[in-house]
Coordinates of C-alpha atoms in Angstrom, one line a residue:
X1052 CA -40.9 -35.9 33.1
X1053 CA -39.1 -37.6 30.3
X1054 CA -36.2 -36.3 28.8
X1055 CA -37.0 -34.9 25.2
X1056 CA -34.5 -36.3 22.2
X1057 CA -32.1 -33.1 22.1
X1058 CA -31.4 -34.4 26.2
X1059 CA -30.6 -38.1 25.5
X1060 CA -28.3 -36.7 22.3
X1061 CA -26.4 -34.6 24.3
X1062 CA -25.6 -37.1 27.0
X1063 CA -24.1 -39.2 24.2
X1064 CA -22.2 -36.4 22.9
X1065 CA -20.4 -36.0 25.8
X1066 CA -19.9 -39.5 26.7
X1067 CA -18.7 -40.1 23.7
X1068 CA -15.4 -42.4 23.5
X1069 CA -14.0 -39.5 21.8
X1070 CA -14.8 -37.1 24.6
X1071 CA -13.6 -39.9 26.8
X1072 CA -10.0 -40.3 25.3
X1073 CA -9.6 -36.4 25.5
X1074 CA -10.3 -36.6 29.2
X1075 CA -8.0 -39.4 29.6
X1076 CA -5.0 -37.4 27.8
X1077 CA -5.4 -35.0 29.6
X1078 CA -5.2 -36.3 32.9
X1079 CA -2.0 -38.3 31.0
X1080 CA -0.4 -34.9 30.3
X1081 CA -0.9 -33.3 33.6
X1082 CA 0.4 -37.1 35.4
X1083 CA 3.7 -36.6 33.2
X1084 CA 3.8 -32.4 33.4
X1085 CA 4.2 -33.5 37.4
X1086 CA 6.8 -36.4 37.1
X1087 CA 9.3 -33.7 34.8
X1088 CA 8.4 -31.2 38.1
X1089 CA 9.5 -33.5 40.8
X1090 CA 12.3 -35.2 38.8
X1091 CA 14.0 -32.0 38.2
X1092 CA 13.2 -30.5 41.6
X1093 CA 13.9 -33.7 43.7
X1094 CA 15.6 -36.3 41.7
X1095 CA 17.4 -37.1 38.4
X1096 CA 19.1 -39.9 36.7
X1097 CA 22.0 -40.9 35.1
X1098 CA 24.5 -43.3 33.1
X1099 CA 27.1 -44.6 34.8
X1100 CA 29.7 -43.7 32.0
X1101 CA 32.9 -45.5 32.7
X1102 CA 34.6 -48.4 35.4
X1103 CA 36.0 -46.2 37.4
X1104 CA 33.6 -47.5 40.5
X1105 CA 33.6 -50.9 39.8
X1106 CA 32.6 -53.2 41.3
X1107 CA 30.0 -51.0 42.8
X1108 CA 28.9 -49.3 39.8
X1109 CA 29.5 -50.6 36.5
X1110 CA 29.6 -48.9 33.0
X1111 CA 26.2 -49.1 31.1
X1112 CA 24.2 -48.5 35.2
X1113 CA 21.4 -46.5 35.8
X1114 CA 21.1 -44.8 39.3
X1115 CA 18.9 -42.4 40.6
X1116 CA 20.7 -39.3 42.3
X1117 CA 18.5 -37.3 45.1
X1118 CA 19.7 -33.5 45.0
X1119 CA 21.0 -32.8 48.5
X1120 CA 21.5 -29.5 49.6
X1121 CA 25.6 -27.9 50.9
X1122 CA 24.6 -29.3 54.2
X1123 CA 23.6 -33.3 53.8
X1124 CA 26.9 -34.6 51.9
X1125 CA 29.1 -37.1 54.1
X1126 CA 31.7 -38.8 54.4
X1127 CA 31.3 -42.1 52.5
X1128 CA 28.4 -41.0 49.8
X1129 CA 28.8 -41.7 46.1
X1130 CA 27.8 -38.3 44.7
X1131 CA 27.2 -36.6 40.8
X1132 CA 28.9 -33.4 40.6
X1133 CA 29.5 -31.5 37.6
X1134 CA 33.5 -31.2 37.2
X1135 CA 34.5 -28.4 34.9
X1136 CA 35.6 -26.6 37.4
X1137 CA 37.1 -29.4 40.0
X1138 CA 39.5 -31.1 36.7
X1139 CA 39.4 -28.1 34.8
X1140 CA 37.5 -29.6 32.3
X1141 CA 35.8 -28.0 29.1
X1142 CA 32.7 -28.0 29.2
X1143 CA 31.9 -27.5 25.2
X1144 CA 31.0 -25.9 22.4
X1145 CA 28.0 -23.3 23.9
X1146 CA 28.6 -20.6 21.6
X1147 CA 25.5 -22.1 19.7
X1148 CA 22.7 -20.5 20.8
X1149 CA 20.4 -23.5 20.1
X1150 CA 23.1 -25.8 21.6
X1151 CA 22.2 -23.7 24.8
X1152 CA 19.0 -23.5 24.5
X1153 CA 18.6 -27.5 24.6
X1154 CA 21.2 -27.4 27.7
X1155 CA 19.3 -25.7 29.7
X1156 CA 16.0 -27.0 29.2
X1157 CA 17.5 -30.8 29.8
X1158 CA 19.2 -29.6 33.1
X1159 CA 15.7 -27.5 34.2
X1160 CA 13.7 -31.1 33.7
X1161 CA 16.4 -33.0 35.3
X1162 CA 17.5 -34.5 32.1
X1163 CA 21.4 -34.0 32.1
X1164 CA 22.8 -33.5 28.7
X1165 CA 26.6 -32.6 29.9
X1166 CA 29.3 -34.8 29.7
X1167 CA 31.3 -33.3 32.7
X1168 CA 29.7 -34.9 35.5
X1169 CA 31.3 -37.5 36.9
X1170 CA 30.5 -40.2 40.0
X1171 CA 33.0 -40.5 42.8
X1172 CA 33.3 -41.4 46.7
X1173 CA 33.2 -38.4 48.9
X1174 CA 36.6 -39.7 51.2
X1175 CA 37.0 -35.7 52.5
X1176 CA 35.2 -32.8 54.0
X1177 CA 36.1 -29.0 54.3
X1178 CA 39.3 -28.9 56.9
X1179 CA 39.7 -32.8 56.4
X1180 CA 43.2 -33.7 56.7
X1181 CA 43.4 -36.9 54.1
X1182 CA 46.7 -38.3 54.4
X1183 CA 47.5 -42.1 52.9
X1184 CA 50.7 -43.6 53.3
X1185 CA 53.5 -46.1 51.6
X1186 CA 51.3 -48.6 53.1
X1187 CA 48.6 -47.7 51.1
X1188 CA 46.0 -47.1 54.5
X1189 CA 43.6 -44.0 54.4
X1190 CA 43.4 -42.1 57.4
X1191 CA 40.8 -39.1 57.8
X1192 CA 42.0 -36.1 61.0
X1193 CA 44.1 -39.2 62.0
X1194 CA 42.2 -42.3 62.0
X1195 CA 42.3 -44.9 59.8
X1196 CA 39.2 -45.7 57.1
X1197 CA 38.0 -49.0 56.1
X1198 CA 36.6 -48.9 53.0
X1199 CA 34.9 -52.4 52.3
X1200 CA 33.6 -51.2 49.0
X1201 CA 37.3 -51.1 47.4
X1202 CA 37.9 -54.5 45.6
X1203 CA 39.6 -57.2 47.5
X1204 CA 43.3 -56.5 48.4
X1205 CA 43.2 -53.0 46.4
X1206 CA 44.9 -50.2 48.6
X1207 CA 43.7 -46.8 49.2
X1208 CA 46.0 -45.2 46.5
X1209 CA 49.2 -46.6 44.9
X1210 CA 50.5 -43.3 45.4
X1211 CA 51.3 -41.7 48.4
X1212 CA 49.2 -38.7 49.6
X1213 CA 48.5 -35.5 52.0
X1214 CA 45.7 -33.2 51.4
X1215 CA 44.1 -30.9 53.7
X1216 CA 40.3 -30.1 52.0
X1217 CA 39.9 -26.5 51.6
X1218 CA 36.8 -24.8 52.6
X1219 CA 34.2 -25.2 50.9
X1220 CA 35.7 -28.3 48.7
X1221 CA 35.0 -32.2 48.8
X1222 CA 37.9 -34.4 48.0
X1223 CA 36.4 -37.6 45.9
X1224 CA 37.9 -41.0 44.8
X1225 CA 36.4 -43.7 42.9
X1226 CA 36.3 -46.9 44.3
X1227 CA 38.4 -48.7 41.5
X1228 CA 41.6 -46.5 42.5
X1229 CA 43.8 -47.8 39.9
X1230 CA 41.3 -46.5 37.1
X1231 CA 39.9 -43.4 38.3
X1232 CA 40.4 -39.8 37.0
X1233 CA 39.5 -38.0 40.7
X1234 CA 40.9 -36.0 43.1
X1235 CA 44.0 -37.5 43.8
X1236 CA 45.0 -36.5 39.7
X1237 CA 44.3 -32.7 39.9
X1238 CA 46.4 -32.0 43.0
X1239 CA 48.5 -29.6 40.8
X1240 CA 45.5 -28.0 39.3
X1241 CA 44.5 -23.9 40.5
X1242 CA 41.8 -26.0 42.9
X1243 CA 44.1 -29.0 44.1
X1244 CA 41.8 -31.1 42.7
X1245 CA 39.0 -30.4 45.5
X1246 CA 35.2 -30.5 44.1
X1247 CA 33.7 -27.5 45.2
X1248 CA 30.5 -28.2 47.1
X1249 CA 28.0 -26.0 44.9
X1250 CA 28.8 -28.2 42.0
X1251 CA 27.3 -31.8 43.6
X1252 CA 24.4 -32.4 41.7
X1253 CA 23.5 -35.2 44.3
X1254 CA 24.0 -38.4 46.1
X1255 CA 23.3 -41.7 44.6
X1256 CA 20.9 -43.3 46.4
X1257 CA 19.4 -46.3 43.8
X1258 CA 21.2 -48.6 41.0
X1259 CA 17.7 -49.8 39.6
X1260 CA 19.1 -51.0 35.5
X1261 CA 20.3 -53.5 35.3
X1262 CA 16.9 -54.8 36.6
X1263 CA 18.8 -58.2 38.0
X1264 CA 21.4 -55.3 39.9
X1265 CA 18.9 -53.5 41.6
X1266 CA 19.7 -51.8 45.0
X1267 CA 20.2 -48.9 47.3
X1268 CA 23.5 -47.3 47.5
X1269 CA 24.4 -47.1 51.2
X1270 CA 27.8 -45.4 52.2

């Protein structure tokens, strides 16, 4: 049997390149819907925004940071954490309702719109007794760290420390010790400058812009 005129026109209607593009966007739309989904379950990424981990991470980076949950941060990792709270910092104007609105829609598809999130070394744990001396050596409960991402010659911390972490708390440093805002500067502050553990966003795990700079972090 041969298929009558009104068959052959409807094949062509719905292989038509219009019908064709619409399929295409769609499967475009759902390929992206799922990328915003595991990005802001899994993953974000970030700027790095100042020197302050040099020559590790320099300003103008972009790195990937894996969400981690309370359990999975160590000794070592460069982490994200949001640090209103840690340095007391303000975390802006959100008495605008729109302002907001477009805050929490970034942060829900892992696209951070804050500017209180900073990038530092995790040097201590809960109970951690951190203590560095005139000599400028970092010992953790006693022992002595050697930290061969610090530039050559730099010491620990020009000025002399002892910190035991409180619970729940992470004490962080950036690696460029001369030029970093971190821990050791909020000692005074209500939360002796210890990040709490709920406010880690992640740890970085890739540096991939520059495209010539490209690399996993390793602790």
């Amino acid at each position: 049997m041969h298929p009558t005129g009104d068959d052959v026109t409807s094949r062509e209607v719905t292989s038509s390149p219009v019908s064709r593009r619409r399929r295409w966007l769609i499967v475009v739309l759902v390929i992206v819907l799922l990328v915003v989904l595991v990005r802001g379950i899994f993953f974000e990424t970030f700027t790095v925004p100042t020197g302050s981990m040099e020559p590790g991470l320099r300003p103008g980076d972009q790195i990937v940071v894996w969400k981690i949950g309370e359990d999975h941060v160590h000794r070592g990792e460069v982490i994200v954490f949001n640090a209103t709270d840690a340095f007391g910092l303000a975390a802006g104007d959100s008495s605008n309702a729109v302002v907001r609105a477009i805050r929490s829609a970034g942060d829900a598809i892992g696209i951070r719109t804050d500017q209180t999130d900073y990038v530092k070394r995790v040097i201590g744990l809960p109970g951690d007794k951190i203590v560095v001396g005139h000599d400028g050596v970092l010992t953790v409960n006693g022992h002595a760290v050697k930290e061969p991402y610090l530039p050559a010659g730099m010491k620990a911390s020009k000025v002399p420390l002892r910190v035991v972490v409180q619970p729940g708390c992470l004490f962080v440093m950036g690696d460029n010790r001369p030029a970093s805002d971190d821990s050791r500067n909020h000692l005074g502050s209500p939360g002796g400058g210890c990040v709490p553990i709920g406010d880690v966003i992640g740890k970085v795990v890739l540096r991939y812009w520059p495209i010539g700079s490209w690399e996993r972090l390793r602790s």
